[in-house]
Amino acid sequence: ETGVTQTPRHLVMGMTNKKSLKCEQHLGHNAMYWYKQSAKKPLELMFVYSLEERVENNSVPSRFSPECPNSSHLFLHLHTLQPEDSALYLCASSQGLGTTTDTQYFGPGTRLTVL
Amino acid sequence: AQKVTQAQTEISVVEKEDVTLDCVYETRDTTYYLFWYKQPPSGELVFLIRRNSFDEQNEISGRYSWNFQKSTSSFNFTITASQVVDSAVYFCALGPYNFNKFYFGSGTKLNVKP
């Protein structure tokens, strides 16, 4: 596979469930990101990882827990979510941070519905 | 404050018409990047262009062209001879030079009718 892949593509979960979103990039990049896209809202940056270390956390609730075991994989662990967390979750990667090649490439997203 | 404004929420055109999508940004940084992304109905964001704040040359790529005007803090995107496949939501984004923290506009939905 090439580019950035995300699984699952669709997820429906109850408020008491625990689930994880997976992102994998095949571009040899060193930085990975999680974004949330809600209806009628601008994209929101949730987490940024560079070389497996978290760089940015834009005040995201603790019910979202990211994990970056290596530069190719990024997870978003979900627990006790709320209905308002229903959204499209997008993963992205870039060559690095603060370089001229910092363009982000996005995966197809996971459409999450919280019941 | 960093901010990107896309005032046009939705635009409808007929195939083969030209259409311009507006993007106005605010930043205190002297060096920054501007981006355009396309999001078709499938949901996947597709990178279209990155522009460095030092380079105000207009860019043309096929039917796409971009007009960067630093004096008016605008980075507008024009599609010439639009096609139905151009139907998507288009996002403009701002990124500072030394840190990859993106600020996205709210997007403009383009409907191209046959």
PDB file of C-alpha atoms in Angstrom:
ATOM      1  CA  GLU A   1       0.000   0.000   0.000  1.00  0.00           C
ATOM      2  CA  THR A   2       1.058   3.556  -0.543  1.00  0.00           C
ATOM      3  CA  GLY A   3       0.376   6.890   1.109  1.00  0.00           C
ATOM      4  CA  VAL A   4      -1.524   7.156   4.351  1.00  0.00           C
ATOM      5  CA  THR A   5      -4.050   4.497   5.318  1.00  0.00           C
ATOM      6  CA  GLN A   6      -6.597   4.516   8.102  1.00  0.00           C
ATOM      7  CA  THR A   7      -8.671   1.751   9.633  1.00  0.00           C
ATOM      8  CA  PRO A   8     -11.486   1.321  10.181  1.00  0.00           C
ATOM      9  CA  ARG A   9     -13.143   3.585   7.623  1.00  0.00           C
ATOM     10  CA  HIS A  10     -16.380   3.609   9.606  1.00  0.00           C
ATOM     11  CA  LEU A  11     -16.973   3.005  13.298  1.00  0.00           C
ATOM     12  CA  VAL A  12     -20.110   3.072  15.402  1.00  0.00           C
ATOM     13  CA  MET A  13     -19.656   2.847  19.134  1.00  0.00           C
ATOM     14  CA  GLY A  14     -21.602   3.320  22.318  1.00  0.00           C
ATOM     15  CA  MET A  15     -20.631   5.804  24.956  1.00  0.00           C
ATOM     16  CA  THR A  16     -19.200   3.096  27.213  1.00  0.00           C
ATOM     17  CA  ASN A  17     -17.141   1.327  24.556  1.00  0.00           C
ATOM     18  CA  LYS A  18     -13.405   1.413  24.083  1.00  0.00           C
ATOM     19  CA  LYS A  19     -12.101   1.436  20.540  1.00  0.00           C
ATOM     20  CA  SER A  20      -8.969   2.460  18.659  1.00  0.00           C
ATOM     21  CA  LEU A  21      -8.356   4.150  15.343  1.00  0.00           C
ATOM     22  CA  LYS A  22      -5.272   3.173  13.397  1.00  0.00           C
ATOM     23  CA  CYS A  23      -3.198   5.179  10.959  1.00  0.00           C
ATOM     24  CA  GLU A  24      -0.243   3.963   8.947  1.00  0.00           C
ATOM     25  CA  GLN A  25       1.933   5.952   6.596  1.00  0.00           C
ATOM     26  CA  HIS A  26       4.111   4.448   3.891  1.00  0.00           C
ATOM     27  CA  LEU A  27       5.887   7.663   2.926  1.00  0.00           C
ATOM     28  CA  GLY A  28       8.903   7.501   5.210  1.00  0.00           C
ATOM     29  CA  HIS A  29       7.729  10.583   7.078  1.00  0.00           C
ATOM     30  CA  ASN A  30       8.729  11.506  10.620  1.00  0.00           C
ATOM     31  CA  ALA A  31       5.697  13.485  11.774  1.00  0.00           C
ATOM     32  CA  MET A  32       2.101  12.355  12.148  1.00  0.00           C
ATOM     33  CA  TYR A  33      -1.097  14.142  13.105  1.00  0.00           C
ATOM     34  CA  TRP A  34      -4.673  13.547  14.206  1.00  0.00           C
ATOM     35  CA  TYR A  35      -7.377  15.954  13.075  1.00  0.00           C
ATOM     36  CA  LYS A  36     -11.075  16.100  13.860  1.00  0.00           C
ATOM     37  CA  GLN A  37     -13.553  17.313  11.273  1.00  0.00           C
ATOM     38  CA  SER A  38     -17.051  17.991  12.560  1.00  0.00           C
ATOM     39  CA  ALA A  39     -19.981  19.117  10.467  1.00  0.00           C
ATOM     40  CA  LYS A  40     -19.853  22.811   9.618  1.00  0.00           C
ATOM     41  CA  LYS A  41     -16.639  23.375  11.581  1.00  0.00           C
ATOM     42  CA  PRO A  42     -13.075  24.028  10.474  1.00  0.00           C
ATOM     43  CA  LEU A  43     -10.608  21.199  10.781  1.00  0.00           C
ATOM     44  CA  GLU A  44      -9.232  20.930  14.302  1.00  0.00           C
ATOM     45  CA  LEU A  45      -5.712  19.765  14.997  1.00  0.00           C
ATOM     46  CA  MET A  46      -5.775  17.319  17.911  1.00  0.00           C
ATOM     47  CA  PHE A  47      -2.296  15.830  18.255  1.00  0.00           C
ATOM     48  CA  VAL A  48       1.083  16.158  16.605  1.00  0.00           C
ATOM     49  CA  TYR A  49       3.874  13.605  16.888  1.00  0.00           C
ATOM     50  CA  SER A  50       7.427  13.999  15.672  1.00  0.00           C
ATOM     51  CA  LEU A  51       9.786  11.031  15.812  1.00  0.00           C
ATOM     52  CA  GLU A  52       7.304   9.249  18.080  1.00  0.00           C
ATOM     53  CA  GLU A  53       7.202  12.054  20.634  1.00  0.00           C
ATOM     54  CA  ARG A  54       4.095  14.143  21.195  1.00  0.00           C
ATOM     55  CA  VAL A  55       4.721  17.753  20.262  1.00  0.00           C
ATOM     56  CA  GLU A  56       1.317  19.359  20.409  1.00  0.00           C
ATOM     57  CA  ASN A  57      -1.912  18.652  22.229  1.00  0.00           C
ATOM     58  CA  ASN A  58      -4.506  21.291  21.602  1.00  0.00           C
ATOM     59  CA  SER A  59      -6.445  20.837  24.849  1.00  0.00           C
ATOM     60  CA  VAL A  60      -8.062  17.627  23.722  1.00  0.00           C
ATOM     61  CA  PRO A  61     -10.231  15.838  26.309  1.00  0.00           C
ATOM     62  CA  SER A  62      -8.581  12.886  28.031  1.00  0.00           C
ATOM     63  CA  ARG A  63     -11.120  10.483  26.550  1.00  0.00           C
ATOM     64  CA  PHE A  64      -8.932  10.700  23.444  1.00  0.00           C
ATOM     65  CA  SER A  65      -5.555   9.067  23.980  1.00  0.00           C
ATOM     66  CA  PRO A  66      -2.967   8.992  21.184  1.00  0.00           C
ATOM     67  CA  GLU A  67      -0.168   6.494  20.802  1.00  0.00           C
ATOM     68  CA  CYS A  68       2.740   6.569  18.374  1.00  0.00           C
ATOM     69  CA  PRO A  69       4.794   3.370  18.712  1.00  0.00           C
ATOM     70  CA  ASN A  70       6.984   4.203  15.704  1.00  0.00           C
ATOM     71  CA  SER A  71       7.188   6.794  12.966  1.00  0.00           C
ATOM     72  CA  SER A  72       4.942   4.778  10.656  1.00  0.00           C
ATOM     73  CA  HIS A  73       2.035   4.108  12.985  1.00  0.00           C
ATOM     74  CA  LEU A  74      -0.319   6.299  14.942  1.00  0.00           C
ATOM     75  CA  PHE A  75      -3.264   5.242  17.062  1.00  0.00           C
ATOM     76  CA  LEU A  76      -6.107   7.130  18.657  1.00  0.00           C
ATOM     77  CA  HIS A  77      -7.593   5.273  21.605  1.00  0.00           C
ATOM     78  CA  LEU A  78     -11.170   6.188  22.404  1.00  0.00           C
ATOM     79  CA  HIS A  79     -13.069   5.607  25.649  1.00  0.00           C
ATOM     80  CA  THR A  80     -16.291   6.918  27.166  1.00  0.00           C
ATOM     81  CA  LEU A  81     -16.932   9.202  24.221  1.00  0.00           C
ATOM     82  CA  GLN A  82     -19.843  11.591  23.912  1.00  0.00           C
ATOM     83  CA  PRO A  83     -22.265  11.936  20.986  1.00  0.00           C
ATOM     84  CA  GLU A  84     -20.663  15.272  20.108  1.00  0.00           C
ATOM     85  CA  ASP A  85     -17.437  13.395  19.401  1.00  0.00           C
ATOM     86  CA  SER A  86     -19.059  11.984  16.281  1.00  0.00           C
ATOM     87  CA  ALA A  87     -16.955  13.280  13.407  1.00  0.00           C
ATOM     88  CA  LEU A  88     -14.506  12.400  10.669  1.00  0.00           C
ATOM     89  CA  TYR A  89     -11.091  11.727  12.156  1.00  0.00           C
ATOM     90  CA  LEU A  90      -8.258  12.349   9.756  1.00  0.00           C
ATOM     91  CA  CYS A  91      -4.684  11.226  10.063  1.00  0.00           C
ATOM     92  CA  ALA A  92      -1.865  12.992   8.252  1.00  0.00           C
ATOM     93  CA  SER A  93       1.878  12.737   7.946  1.00  0.00           C
ATOM     94  CA  SER A  94       4.675  15.018   6.855  1.00  0.00           C
ATOM     95  CA  GLN A  95       8.394  14.697   6.300  1.00  0.00           C
ATOM     96  CA  GLY A  96       9.138  16.582   9.483  1.00  0.00           C
ATOM     97  CA  LEU A  97       8.323  19.682  11.456  1.00  0.00           C
ATOM     98  CA  GLY A  98       9.668  23.068  10.554  1.00  0.00           C
ATOM     99  CA  THR A  99      11.263  22.064   7.287  1.00  0.00           C
ATOM    100  CA  THR A 100      10.556  23.130   3.755  1.00  0.00           C
ATOM    101  CA  THR A 101       9.047  19.742   3.080  1.00  0.00           C
ATOM    102  CA  ASP A 102       6.405  19.992   5.759  1.00  0.00           C
ATOM    103  CA  THR A 103       3.419  19.486   3.512  1.00  0.00           C
ATOM    104  CA  GLN A 104       0.924  17.167   5.107  1.00  0.00           C
ATOM    105  CA  TYR A 105      -0.578  14.202   3.325  1.00  0.00           C
ATOM    106  CA  PHE A 106      -3.876  12.897   4.592  1.00  0.00           C
ATOM    107  CA  GLY A 107      -5.473   9.510   4.951  1.00  0.00           C
ATOM    108  CA  PRO A 108      -9.083   8.794   3.948  1.00  0.00           C
ATOM    109  CA  GLY A 109     -10.381   9.281   7.469  1.00  0.00           C
ATOM    110  CA  THR A 110     -12.479   7.278   9.902  1.00  0.00           C
ATOM    111  CA  ARG A 111     -16.127   8.261  10.149  1.00  0.00           C
ATOM    112  CA  LEU A 112     -16.984   7.861  13.832  1.00  0.00           C
ATOM    113  CA  THR A 113     -20.528   7.778  15.171  1.00  0.00           C
ATOM    114  CA  VAL A 114     -21.078   7.754  18.921  1.00  0.00           C
ATOM    115  CA  LEU A 115     -24.512   6.584  19.997  1.00  0.00           C
TER     116      LEU A 115
ATOM    117  CA  ALA B   1      -3.796  35.669  16.016  1.00  0.00           C
ATOM    118  CA  GLN B   2      -3.657  33.172  13.208  1.00  0.00           C
ATOM    119  CA  LYS B   3      -6.801  32.867  11.159  1.00  0.00           C
ATOM    120  CA  VAL B   4      -7.986  31.795   7.738  1.00  0.00           C
ATOM    121  CA  THR B   5     -11.264  33.048   6.303  1.00  0.00           C
ATOM    122  CA  GLN B   6     -13.081  31.531   3.369  1.00  0.00           C
ATOM    123  CA  ALA B   7     -16.107  33.760   3.032  1.00  0.00           C
ATOM    124  CA  GLN B   8     -17.781  31.715   0.298  1.00  0.00           C
ATOM    125  CA  THR B   9     -19.599  28.847   1.952  1.00  0.00           C
ATOM    126  CA  GLU B  10     -20.917  27.324  -1.269  1.00  0.00           C
ATOM    127  CA  ILE B  11     -20.582  28.102  -4.972  1.00  0.00           C
ATOM    128  CA  SER B  12     -22.469  26.550  -7.862  1.00  0.00           C
ATOM    129  CA  VAL B  13     -21.314  26.848 -11.443  1.00  0.00           C
ATOM    130  CA  VAL B  14     -22.077  25.181 -14.732  1.00  0.00           C
ATOM    131  CA  GLU B  15     -19.429  23.025 -16.327  1.00  0.00           C
ATOM    132  CA  LYS B  16     -16.795  24.942 -18.335  1.00  0.00           C
ATOM    133  CA  GLU B  17     -17.276  28.104 -16.327  1.00  0.00           C
ATOM    134  CA  ASP B  18     -14.297  29.621 -14.524  1.00  0.00           C
ATOM    135  CA  VAL B  19     -14.589  29.922 -10.749  1.00  0.00           C
ATOM    136  CA  THR B  20     -12.471  31.644  -8.111  1.00  0.00           C
ATOM    137  CA  LEU B  21     -12.360  30.561  -4.495  1.00  0.00           C
ATOM    138  CA  ASP B  22     -11.316  33.256  -2.048  1.00  0.00           C
ATOM    139  CA  CYS B  23      -8.987  32.886   0.917  1.00  0.00           C
ATOM    140  CA  VAL B  24      -7.950  35.633   3.310  1.00  0.00           C
ATOM    141  CA  TYR B  25      -5.550  34.996   6.148  1.00  0.00           C
ATOM    142  CA  GLU B  26      -4.234  36.703   9.254  1.00  0.00           C
ATOM    143  CA  THR B  27      -0.838  36.109  10.784  1.00  0.00           C
ATOM    144  CA  ARG B  28       1.837  37.975  12.677  1.00  0.00           C
ATOM    145  CA  ASP B  29       4.549  35.725  11.307  1.00  0.00           C
ATOM    146  CA  THR B  30       6.794  37.135   8.607  1.00  0.00           C
ATOM    147  CA  THR B  31       7.499  33.696   7.210  1.00  0.00           C
ATOM    148  CA  TYR B  32       4.709  31.224   6.678  1.00  0.00           C
ATOM    149  CA  TYR B  33       3.157  28.786   4.248  1.00  0.00           C
ATOM    150  CA  LEU B  34      -0.230  28.785   2.591  1.00  0.00           C
ATOM    151  CA  PHE B  35      -1.951  25.694   1.302  1.00  0.00           C
ATOM    152  CA  TRP B  36      -4.971  24.587  -0.660  1.00  0.00           C
ATOM    153  CA  TYR B  37      -6.556  21.179  -0.189  1.00  0.00           C
ATOM    154  CA  LYS B  38      -9.435  19.497  -1.971  1.00  0.00           C
ATOM    155  CA  GLN B  39     -11.873  17.198  -0.185  1.00  0.00           C
ATOM    156  CA  PRO B  40     -14.048  15.244  -2.614  1.00  0.00           C
ATOM    157  CA  PRO B  41     -17.227  13.474  -1.438  1.00  0.00           C
ATOM    158  CA  SER B  42     -15.122  10.419  -0.545  1.00  0.00           C
ATOM    159  CA  GLY B  43     -13.713  12.451   2.368  1.00  0.00           C
ATOM    160  CA  GLU B  44      -9.995  12.161   1.723  1.00  0.00           C
ATOM    161  CA  LEU B  45      -8.091  15.447   1.804  1.00  0.00           C
ATOM    162  CA  VAL B  46      -5.912  15.952  -1.260  1.00  0.00           C
ATOM    163  CA  PHE B  47      -3.002  18.357  -1.193  1.00  0.00           C
ATOM    164  CA  LEU B  48      -3.076  20.843  -4.118  1.00  0.00           C
ATOM    165  CA  ILE B  49      -0.413  23.461  -3.485  1.00  0.00           C
ATOM    166  CA  ARG B  50       1.966  24.928  -0.932  1.00  0.00           C
ATOM    167  CA  ARG B  51       3.161  28.532  -1.244  1.00  0.00           C
ATOM    168  CA  ASN B  52       5.979  30.148   0.723  1.00  0.00           C
ATOM    169  CA  SER B  53       5.300  33.687   1.962  1.00  0.00           C
ATOM    170  CA  PHE B  54       8.488  34.891   0.274  1.00  0.00           C
ATOM    171  CA  ASP B  55       7.288  33.807  -3.133  1.00  0.00           C
ATOM    172  CA  GLU B  56       4.479  35.915  -4.521  1.00  0.00           C
ATOM    173  CA  GLN B  57       4.659  34.521  -8.000  1.00  0.00           C
ATOM    174  CA  ASN B  58       1.387  33.224  -9.246  1.00  0.00           C
ATOM    175  CA  GLU B  59       1.250  29.537  -9.928  1.00  0.00           C
ATOM    176  CA  ILE B  60      -0.500  27.679 -12.709  1.00  0.00           C
ATOM    177  CA  SER B  61      -0.984  23.954 -12.879  1.00  0.00           C
ATOM    178  CA  GLY B  62      -3.195  22.828 -15.713  1.00  0.00           C
ATOM    179  CA  ARG B  63      -6.653  24.255 -15.114  1.00  0.00           C
ATOM    180  CA  TYR B  64      -5.701  25.423 -11.624  1.00  0.00           C
ATOM    181  CA  SER B  65      -4.107  28.740 -10.809  1.00  0.00           C
ATOM    182  CA  TRP B  66      -3.338  30.550  -7.587  1.00  0.00           C
ATOM    183  CA  ASN B  67      -3.026  34.272  -6.948  1.00  0.00           C
ATOM    184  CA  PHE B  68      -1.006  35.165  -3.837  1.00  0.00           C
ATOM    185  CA  GLN B  69      -1.276  38.821  -2.801  1.00  0.00           C
ATOM    186  CA  LYS B  70       0.679  39.531   0.353  1.00  0.00           C
ATOM    187  CA  SER B  71      -0.512  43.152   0.424  1.00  0.00           C
ATOM    188  CA  THR B  72      -4.114  42.017   0.857  1.00  0.00           C
ATOM    189  CA  SER B  73      -3.298  38.772   2.728  1.00  0.00           C
ATOM    190  CA  SER B  74      -5.111  36.747   0.129  1.00  0.00           C
ATOM    191  CA  PHE B  75      -4.383  33.478  -1.598  1.00  0.00           C
ATOM    192  CA  ASN B  76      -7.149  32.897  -4.123  1.00  0.00           C
ATOM    193  CA  PHE B  77      -7.652  29.772  -6.195  1.00  0.00           C
ATOM    194  CA  THR B  78      -9.101  29.769  -9.699  1.00  0.00           C
ATOM    195  CA  ILE B  79     -10.331  26.767 -11.643  1.00  0.00           C
ATOM    196  CA  THR B  80     -10.562  27.391 -15.367  1.00  0.00           C
ATOM    197  CA  ALA B  81     -13.118  25.513 -17.462  1.00  0.00           C
ATOM    198  CA  SER B  82     -14.528  23.713 -14.449  1.00  0.00           C
ATOM    199  CA  GLN B  83     -15.535  20.070 -14.669  1.00  0.00           C
ATOM    200  CA  VAL B  84     -17.992  17.980 -12.692  1.00  0.00           C
ATOM    201  CA  VAL B  85     -15.047  16.153 -11.085  1.00  0.00           C
ATOM    202  CA  ASP B  86     -14.002  19.452  -9.526  1.00  0.00           C
ATOM    203  CA  SER B  87     -17.035  19.267  -7.251  1.00  0.00           C
ATOM    204  CA  ALA B  88     -15.634  19.117  -3.730  1.00  0.00           C
ATOM    205  CA  VAL B  89     -14.983  21.156  -0.639  1.00  0.00           C
ATOM    206  CA  TYR B  90     -11.836  23.234  -0.938  1.00  0.00           C
ATOM    207  CA  PHE B  91      -9.854  24.267   2.122  1.00  0.00           C
ATOM    208  CA  CYS B  92      -7.293  26.988   2.438  1.00  0.00           C
ATOM    209  CA  ALA B  93      -4.759  26.615   5.267  1.00  0.00           C
ATOM    210  CA  LEU B  94      -2.020  28.610   6.948  1.00  0.00           C
ATOM    211  CA  GLY B  95       1.076  27.134   8.534  1.00  0.00           C
ATOM    212  CA  PRO B  96       3.903  28.916  10.348  1.00  0.00           C
ATOM    213  CA  TYR B  97       7.400  28.299   9.064  1.00  0.00           C
ATOM    214  CA  ASN B  98       8.915  26.893  12.224  1.00  0.00           C
ATOM    215  CA  PHE B  99       6.129  24.736  13.534  1.00  0.00           C
ATOM    216  CA  ASN B 100       3.610  22.557  11.801  1.00  0.00           C
ATOM    217  CA  LYS B 101       0.471  23.893  13.399  1.00  0.00           C
ATOM    218  CA  PHE B 102      -2.092  24.336  10.703  1.00  0.00           C
ATOM    219  CA  TYR B 103      -5.000  26.730  10.673  1.00  0.00           C
ATOM    220  CA  PHE B 104      -7.700  25.748   8.240  1.00  0.00           C
ATOM    221  CA  GLY B 105     -10.470  27.859   6.798  1.00  0.00           C
ATOM    222  CA  SER B 106     -14.014  26.580   7.059  1.00  0.00           C
ATOM    223  CA  GLY B 107     -13.975  25.483   3.436  1.00  0.00           C
ATOM    224  CA  THR B 108     -15.867  26.368   0.270  1.00  0.00           C
ATOM    225  CA  LYS B 109     -18.150  23.783  -1.258  1.00  0.00           C
ATOM    226  CA  LEU B 110     -17.982  23.881  -5.041  1.00  0.00           C
ATOM    227  CA  ASN B 111     -20.794  22.338  -7.063  1.00  0.00           C
ATOM    228  CA  VAL B 112     -20.111  21.979 -10.758  1.00  0.00           C
ATOM    229  CA  LYS B 113     -23.228  21.061 -12.694  1.00  0.00           C
ATOM    230  CA  PRO B 114     -23.164  19.403 -16.108  1.00  0.00           C
TER     231      PRO B 114
END
